[in-house]
């Protein structure tokens, strides 16, 4: 009988390229069986065959367009019902650049479906599956643009990634005590296909800020191993992020009050 401890299965969305494909590789080498989801089933099959051969793990391929409710629903059911799944990497995503007023509203909605709705529904299904077992991990891939509304031309893309960070922090606050783990990974510019797919060629990104995708995922997994809730792979000092969080929390006592602050000059209304 094997004495190898089973890590269970990891479901990785957007595993056909870029960050998701490297997560699949690293998780297989750690000993996870894999469920790999994306639209391009040919690329998933090629990756799956390599990982079965090189890492000796089970790899299942699921063709899914996460903006299509039926495809998303299949993955949600799997997360709720398959007790072998112990890790969700909510990675699939896309970017959209350009001025907000010129944007096609259907494309904006599609981006929100992929980057927000699918991430939320999959995290919800994972939490529902993990909570009764008292264990399980959800890794959500956000972005540093979720921290900087002024640093980016893709307004809705940045907003979707701010959502991912907020969602992760909230789920941690609610579910960590039940044994569930959450991590938001906030990559900076990373060398993947997302740039060309979104119409902003990667050649427009300065080399000195463009991280190699292998390094990005290895740092993200190190952050997970170190128990980080928020991992910003390029940030040298973890204390800098802690200071941002502390500044936010300092607002807390004054975010809700019986009366507006005196600086607004509003006369108090007495209860009738
Ligand atoms: N690269 C960066 O600079 C950077 C920076 C910050 C954050 N991120 C985030 O990192 C994540 C991964 O992106 P990446 O950089 O690795 O880009 P990528 O190489 O373009 O990978 C995106 C992945 O998402 C999948 N995907 C796209 N639309 C999908 C859909 N409708 N349904 C299912 N899967 C879909 C793609 O597969 P198919 O086309 O086969 O479906 C692909 O596997 C994204 O959430 C992105 O926002 C990237």
CSV table of C-alpha atoms and ligand atoms in Angstrom, one decimal:
chain,number,residue,atom,x,y,z
A,1,UNK,CA,0.0,0.0,0.0
A,2,UNK,CA,1.3,3.5,-0.9
A,3,UNK,CA,2.1,5.7,2.1
A,4,UNK,CA,2.0,8.8,-0.1
A,5,UNK,CA,-0.4,11.4,1.4
A,6,UNK,CA,-3.0,12.3,-1.1
A,7,UNK,CA,-3.3,16.0,-1.8
A,8,UNK,CA,-6.5,15.5,-3.7
A,9,UNK,CA,-7.4,17.2,-6.9
A,10,UNK,CA,-6.9,20.8,-8.0
A,11,UNK,CA,-9.3,22.4,-10.5
A,12,UNK,CA,-7.5,25.1,-12.5
A,13,UNK,CA,-9.5,27.4,-14.8
A,14,UNK,CA,-7.8,28.9,-17.8
A,15,UNK,CA,-5.1,26.2,-17.8
A,16,UNK,CA,-4.6,26.2,-21.6
A,17,UNK,CA,-2.0,28.9,-21.5
A,18,UNK,CA,-0.1,31.4,-19.4
A,19,UNK,CA,-0.4,31.5,-15.7
A,20,UNK,CA,-3.0,28.7,-15.5
A,21,UNK,CA,-0.8,26.3,-17.6
A,22,UNK,CA,2.2,26.9,-15.2
A,23,UNK,CA,-0.1,26.4,-12.1
A,24,UNK,CA,-1.1,23.0,-13.7
A,25,UNK,CA,2.6,22.1,-14.2
A,26,UNK,CA,3.6,23.1,-10.6
A,27,UNK,CA,0.6,21.5,-8.9
A,28,UNK,CA,1.1,18.2,-10.8
A,29,UNK,CA,4.8,18.2,-9.6
A,30,UNK,CA,3.5,18.7,-6.1
A,31,UNK,CA,1.4,15.6,-6.5
A,32,UNK,CA,-2.1,17.0,-7.1
A,33,UNK,CA,-4.4,15.2,-9.6
A,34,UNK,CA,-5.7,17.9,-11.9
A,35,UNK,CA,-9.0,19.0,-13.5
A,36,UNK,CA,-8.0,21.5,-16.2
A,37,UNK,CA,-10.7,23.8,-17.8
A,38,UNK,CA,-10.6,26.2,-20.7
A,39,UNK,CA,-12.1,26.5,-24.2
A,40,UNK,CA,-9.1,25.3,-26.2
A,41,UNK,CA,-9.4,21.6,-25.5
A,42,UNK,CA,-6.6,20.7,-27.9
A,43,UNK,CA,-4.1,22.7,-25.8
A,44,UNK,CA,-5.4,21.3,-22.6
A,45,UNK,CA,-5.0,17.7,-23.9
A,46,UNK,CA,-1.4,18.4,-24.9
A,47,UNK,CA,-0.6,19.7,-21.5
A,48,UNK,CA,-2.5,16.9,-19.8
A,49,UNK,CA,-0.6,14.2,-21.7
A,50,UNK,CA,2.7,15.8,-20.7
A,51,UNK,CA,1.8,16.1,-17.1
A,52,UNK,CA,0.5,12.5,-16.9
A,53,UNK,CA,3.8,11.3,-18.4
A,54,UNK,CA,6.1,13.6,-16.4
A,55,UNK,CA,4.4,13.8,-13.0
A,56,UNK,CA,2.4,10.6,-13.0
A,57,UNK,CA,-0.8,12.2,-11.8
A,58,UNK,CA,-4.3,11.9,-13.1
A,59,UNK,CA,-5.3,14.8,-15.3
A,60,UNK,CA,-8.8,15.4,-16.6
A,61,UNK,CA,-9.7,17.9,-19.3
A,62,UNK,CA,-12.9,19.9,-19.3
A,63,UNK,CA,-13.9,22.0,-22.2
A,64,UNK,CA,-15.7,25.0,-20.8
A,65,UNK,CA,-16.5,28.6,-21.8
A,66,UNK,CA,-16.9,30.2,-18.4
A,67,UNK,CA,-19.2,32.9,-19.9
A,68,UNK,CA,-21.7,30.2,-20.9
A,69,UNK,CA,-24.0,29.3,-18.0
A,70,UNK,CA,-24.2,25.5,-18.8
A,71,UNK,CA,-20.4,25.1,-19.0
A,72,UNK,CA,-20.0,27.1,-15.7
A,73,UNK,CA,-22.7,25.1,-14.1
A,74,UNK,CA,-21.0,21.8,-14.9
A,75,UNK,CA,-17.8,23.0,-13.1
A,76,UNK,CA,-19.9,24.3,-10.2
A,77,UNK,CA,-21.6,20.9,-9.7
A,78,UNK,CA,-18.2,19.2,-9.8
A,79,UNK,CA,-16.8,21.5,-7.1
A,80,UNK,CA,-19.8,21.0,-4.9
A,81,UNK,CA,-20.0,17.2,-5.4
A,82,UNK,CA,-16.5,15.8,-5.8
A,83,UNK,CA,-14.9,15.3,-2.3
A,84,UNK,CA,-11.5,14.7,-3.9
A,85,UNK,CA,-11.2,18.4,-4.9
A,86,UNK,CA,-9.1,20.3,-2.4
A,87,UNK,CA,-8.0,23.3,-4.4
A,88,UNK,CA,-9.6,25.7,-6.8
A,89,UNK,CA,-7.3,28.0,-8.9
A,90,UNK,CA,-9.7,30.6,-10.2
A,91,UNK,CA,-7.4,31.8,-12.9
A,92,UNK,CA,-9.2,32.2,-16.2
A,93,UNK,CA,-9.5,35.8,-17.2
A,94,UNK,CA,-9.2,38.4,-19.9
A,95,UNK,CA,-8.4,42.1,-20.3
A,96,UNK,CA,-9.9,44.8,-22.3
A,97,UNK,CA,-8.1,48.1,-23.0
A,98,UNK,CA,-9.2,51.4,-24.3
A,99,UNK,CA,-11.3,54.4,-23.4
A,100,UNK,CA,-14.5,53.5,-21.4
A,101,UNK,CA,-16.8,55.6,-23.5
A,102,UNK,CA,-15.7,53.9,-26.7
A,103,UNK,CA,-16.1,50.4,-25.3
A,104,UNK,CA,-18.6,47.9,-26.7
A,105,UNK,CA,-21.0,47.3,-23.7
A,106,UNK,CA,-21.5,43.7,-24.7
A,107,UNK,CA,-17.7,43.1,-24.5
A,108,UNK,CA,-17.6,44.9,-21.1
A,109,UNK,CA,-20.4,42.6,-19.9
A,110,UNK,CA,-18.6,39.5,-21.2
A,111,UNK,CA,-15.5,40.6,-19.4
A,112,UNK,CA,-17.5,40.9,-16.1
A,113,UNK,CA,-19.0,37.5,-16.7
A,114,UNK,CA,-15.6,35.9,-17.0
A,115,UNK,CA,-13.6,37.9,-14.4
A,116,UNK,CA,-16.3,38.4,-11.8
A,117,UNK,CA,-19.4,36.2,-12.3
A,118,UNK,CA,-17.5,33.0,-13.1
A,119,UNK,CA,-14.9,33.6,-10.3
A,120,UNK,CA,-17.7,34.3,-7.8
A,121,UNK,CA,-19.8,31.3,-8.8
A,122,UNK,CA,-16.9,28.9,-8.7
A,123,UNK,CA,-15.7,30.2,-5.4
A,124,UNK,CA,-19.2,29.8,-4.0
A,125,UNK,CA,-19.4,26.2,-5.3
A,126,UNK,CA,-15.9,25.4,-3.8
A,127,UNK,CA,-16.8,26.9,-0.5
A,128,UNK,CA,-20.1,24.9,-0.4
A,129,UNK,CA,-18.1,21.7,-1.2
A,130,UNK,CA,-15.2,22.5,1.2
A,131,UNK,CA,-17.0,23.8,4.2
A,132,UNK,CA,-18.6,20.5,5.4
A,133,UNK,CA,-15.2,18.8,5.1
A,134,UNK,CA,-13.5,21.7,7.0
A,135,UNK,CA,-10.7,22.0,4.5
A,136,UNK,CA,-10.0,23.3,1.0
A,137,UNK,CA,-8.2,26.2,-0.6
A,138,UNK,CA,-9.3,28.8,-3.2
A,139,UNK,CA,-6.7,30.8,-5.1
A,140,UNK,CA,-8.1,33.8,-6.9
A,141,UNK,CA,-5.9,35.5,-9.6
A,142,UNK,CA,-6.5,39.2,-9.3
A,143,UNK,CA,-4.1,41.9,-10.5
A,144,UNK,CA,-2.1,44.8,-9.3
A,145,UNK,CA,-4.4,47.0,-11.5
A,146,UNK,CA,-7.1,46.3,-8.9
A,147,UNK,CA,-5.1,48.5,-6.6
A,148,UNK,CA,-4.5,51.4,-8.9
A,149,UNK,CA,-7.4,53.0,-10.7
A,150,UNK,CA,-5.1,55.6,-12.1
A,151,UNK,CA,-2.5,53.3,-13.5
A,152,UNK,CA,-4.4,51.6,-16.2
A,153,UNK,CA,-6.5,52.4,-19.3
A,154,UNK,CA,-8.7,49.3,-19.0
A,155,UNK,CA,-11.2,50.7,-16.5
A,156,UNK,CA,-13.5,47.8,-16.2
A,157,UNK,CA,-10.6,45.3,-16.2
A,158,UNK,CA,-9.1,47.0,-13.1
A,159,UNK,CA,-12.5,47.1,-11.4
A,160,UNK,CA,-13.0,43.3,-12.0
A,161,UNK,CA,-9.7,42.7,-10.3
A,162,UNK,CA,-10.5,45.0,-7.4
A,163,UNK,CA,-13.6,42.8,-7.0
A,164,UNK,CA,-11.4,39.7,-6.9
A,165,UNK,CA,-9.3,41.1,-4.0
A,166,UNK,CA,-12.3,42.2,-2.0
A,167,UNK,CA,-14.1,38.9,-2.5
A,168,UNK,CA,-11.0,37.0,-1.4
A,169,UNK,CA,-10.6,39.1,1.7
A,170,UNK,CA,-14.3,38.7,2.6
A,171,UNK,CA,-14.3,35.0,2.1
A,172,UNK,CA,-11.2,34.7,4.3
A,173,UNK,CA,-12.9,36.8,7.0
A,174,UNK,CA,-16.0,34.6,6.8
A,175,UNK,CA,-14.6,31.1,6.3
A,176,UNK,CA,-11.1,30.8,7.6
A,177,UNK,CA,-12.4,29.8,11.0
A,178,UNK,CA,-14.1,26.8,9.2
A,179,UNK,CA,-10.7,25.6,7.9
A,180,UNK,CA,-10.9,27.1,4.4
A,181,UNK,CA,-7.9,28.9,3.0
A,182,UNK,CA,-8.0,31.8,0.5
A,183,UNK,CA,-5.3,33.6,-1.4
A,184,UNK,CA,-5.5,36.5,-3.8
A,185,UNK,CA,-2.6,36.6,-6.2
A,186,UNK,CA,-1.9,40.1,-7.6
A,187,UNK,CA,0.4,39.7,-10.6
A,188,UNK,CA,2.0,42.8,-12.2
A,189,UNK,CA,2.7,42.6,-16.0
A,190,UNK,CA,3.5,39.0,-16.8
A,191,UNK,CA,4.7,37.5,-20.1
A,192,UNK,CA,1.6,35.7,-21.3
A,193,UNK,CA,-0.8,35.8,-24.2
A,194,UNK,CA,-3.2,38.1,-22.4
A,195,UNK,CA,-1.5,41.1,-23.9
A,196,UNK,CA,-1.9,40.1,-27.5
A,197,UNK,CA,-5.4,38.6,-26.9
A,198,UNK,CA,-6.6,42.0,-25.6
A,199,UNK,CA,-5.1,44.0,-28.4
A,200,UNK,CA,-2.3,45.6,-26.5
A,201,UNK,CA,0.8,43.9,-27.9
A,202,UNK,CA,3.3,42.7,-25.3
A,203,UNK,CA,6.0,44.7,-27.1
A,204,UNK,CA,4.4,47.8,-25.6
A,205,UNK,CA,5.2,46.6,-22.1
A,206,UNK,CA,8.7,47.7,-20.8
A,207,UNK,CA,10.9,44.7,-20.3
A,208,UNK,CA,12.0,45.8,-16.8
A,209,UNK,CA,8.5,45.4,-15.4
A,210,UNK,CA,7.5,42.3,-17.3
A,211,UNK,CA,7.8,39.1,-15.2
A,212,UNK,CA,8.4,35.7,-16.5
A,213,UNK,CA,5.3,33.5,-16.0
A,214,UNK,CA,7.2,30.7,-14.4
A,215,UNK,CA,8.7,33.0,-11.8
A,216,UNK,CA,5.3,34.6,-11.2
A,217,UNK,CA,3.6,31.2,-10.4
A,218,UNK,CA,6.5,30.0,-8.3
A,219,UNK,CA,6.4,33.2,-6.2
A,220,UNK,CA,2.6,32.9,-5.9
A,221,UNK,CA,2.9,29.3,-4.6
A,222,UNK,CA,5.6,30.3,-2.2
A,223,UNK,CA,3.2,33.0,-0.9
A,224,UNK,CA,0.5,30.3,-0.5
A,225,UNK,CA,3.0,28.1,1.4
A,226,UNK,CA,3.8,31.1,3.6
A,227,UNK,CA,0.2,31.5,4.4
A,228,UNK,CA,-0.3,34.8,2.7
A,229,UNK,CA,-3.8,36.0,2.1
A,230,UNK,CA,-2.6,38.6,-0.5
A,231,UNK,CA,0.4,37.8,-2.6
A,232,UNK,CA,2.0,40.5,-4.7
A,233,UNK,CA,4.9,38.7,-6.3
A,234,UNK,CA,6.9,41.8,-7.2
A,235,UNK,CA,6.6,43.7,-3.9
A,236,UNK,CA,9.9,43.5,-2.0
A,237,UNK,CA,8.5,44.5,1.5
A,238,UNK,CA,5.4,42.6,2.8
A,239,UNK,CA,5.2,45.4,5.4
A,240,UNK,CA,4.2,47.9,2.6
A,241,UNK,CA,1.1,45.9,1.9
A,242,UNK,CA,0.4,45.5,5.6
A,243,UNK,CA,0.6,49.3,6.0
A,244,UNK,CA,-2.1,49.8,3.2
A,245,UNK,CA,-4.3,47.3,5.0
A,246,UNK,CA,-3.7,49.0,8.4
A,247,UNK,CA,-4.6,52.4,6.8
A,248,UNK,CA,-7.8,51.0,5.5
A,249,UNK,CA,-8.7,49.5,8.9
A,250,UNK,CA,-8.0,52.8,10.6
A,251,UNK,CA,-11.1,54.2,8.8
A,252,UNK,CA,-13.3,51.6,10.2
A,253,UNK,CA,-14.6,53.3,13.4
A,254,UNK,CA,-15.7,56.3,11.3
A,255,UNK,CA,-17.3,54.7,8.3
A,256,UNK,CA,-20.8,54.6,9.7
A,257,UNK,CA,-22.3,57.1,12.1
A,258,UNK,CA,-25.6,58.6,13.3
A,259,UNK,CA,-24.7,62.0,11.7
A,260,UNK,CA,-22.5,63.2,8.8
A,261,UNK,CA,-19.1,64.6,9.7
A,262,UNK,CA,-19.1,68.2,10.9
A,263,UNK,CA,-17.1,69.3,7.8
A,264,UNK,CA,-20.3,68.8,5.7
A,265,UNK,CA,-22.2,71.4,7.8
A,266,UNK,CA,-25.4,69.3,7.9
A,267,UNK,CA,-27.9,70.2,10.6
A,268,UNK,CA,-28.8,67.1,12.7
A,269,UNK,CA,-32.3,65.7,12.2
A,270,UNK,CA,-34.0,64.7,15.4
A,271,UNK,CA,-36.0,61.4,15.3
A,272,UNK,CA,-39.8,62.1,14.9
B,1,LIG,N1,-0.4,38.4,-17.8
B,1,LIG,C1,-0.5,39.5,-17.1
B,1,LIG,O1,0.2,40.5,-17.2
B,1,LIG,C2,-1.5,39.4,-15.9
B,1,LIG,C3,-1.4,40.4,-14.9
B,1,LIG,C4,-2.3,40.4,-13.9
B,1,LIG,C5,-3.3,39.4,-13.8
B,1,LIG,N2,-3.4,38.5,-14.8
B,1,LIG,C6,-4.5,37.5,-14.7
B,1,LIG,O2,-4.0,36.2,-14.8
B,1,LIG,C7,-5.0,35.3,-15.3
B,1,LIG,C8,-4.5,34.4,-16.4
B,1,LIG,O3,-4.2,35.2,-17.5
B,1,LIG,P1,-2.8,35.0,-18.3
B,1,LIG,O4,-2.0,36.2,-18.2
B,1,LIG,O5,-2.3,33.7,-18.1
B,1,LIG,O6,-3.4,35.1,-19.8
B,1,LIG,P2,-3.7,34.0,-21.0
B,1,LIG,O7,-2.4,33.3,-21.3
B,1,LIG,O8,-4.4,34.7,-22.0
B,1,LIG,O9,-4.6,32.9,-20.3
B,1,LIG,C9,-6.0,33.1,-20.1
B,1,LIG,C10,-6.6,31.8,-19.8
B,1,LIG,O10,-8.0,32.0,-19.6
B,1,LIG,C11,-8.7,31.2,-20.5
B,1,LIG,N3,-10.0,31.8,-20.9
B,1,LIG,C12,-10.1,33.0,-21.5
B,1,LIG,N4,-11.4,33.2,-21.7
B,1,LIG,C13,-12.1,32.1,-21.3
B,1,LIG,C14,-13.5,31.7,-21.2
B,1,LIG,N5,-14.4,32.5,-21.8
B,1,LIG,N6,-13.8,30.5,-20.7
B,1,LIG,C15,-12.8,29.7,-20.2
B,1,LIG,N7,-11.5,30.1,-20.2
B,1,LIG,C16,-11.2,31.2,-20.7
B,1,LIG,C17,-7.8,31.0,-21.7
B,1,LIG,O11,-8.1,29.7,-22.3
B,1,LIG,P3,-9.0,29.5,-23.6
B,1,LIG,O12,-8.7,30.6,-24.6
B,1,LIG,O13,-8.5,28.1,-24.1
B,1,LIG,O14,-10.4,29.4,-23.1
B,1,LIG,C18,-6.5,30.9,-21.0
B,1,LIG,O15,-6.2,29.6,-20.6
B,1,LIG,C19,-6.2,36.2,-15.7
B,1,LIG,O16,-7.2,36.2,-14.7
B,1,LIG,C20,-5.5,37.6,-15.8
B,1,LIG,O17,-6.4,38.7,-15.6
B,1,LIG,C21,-2.5,38.5,-15.8
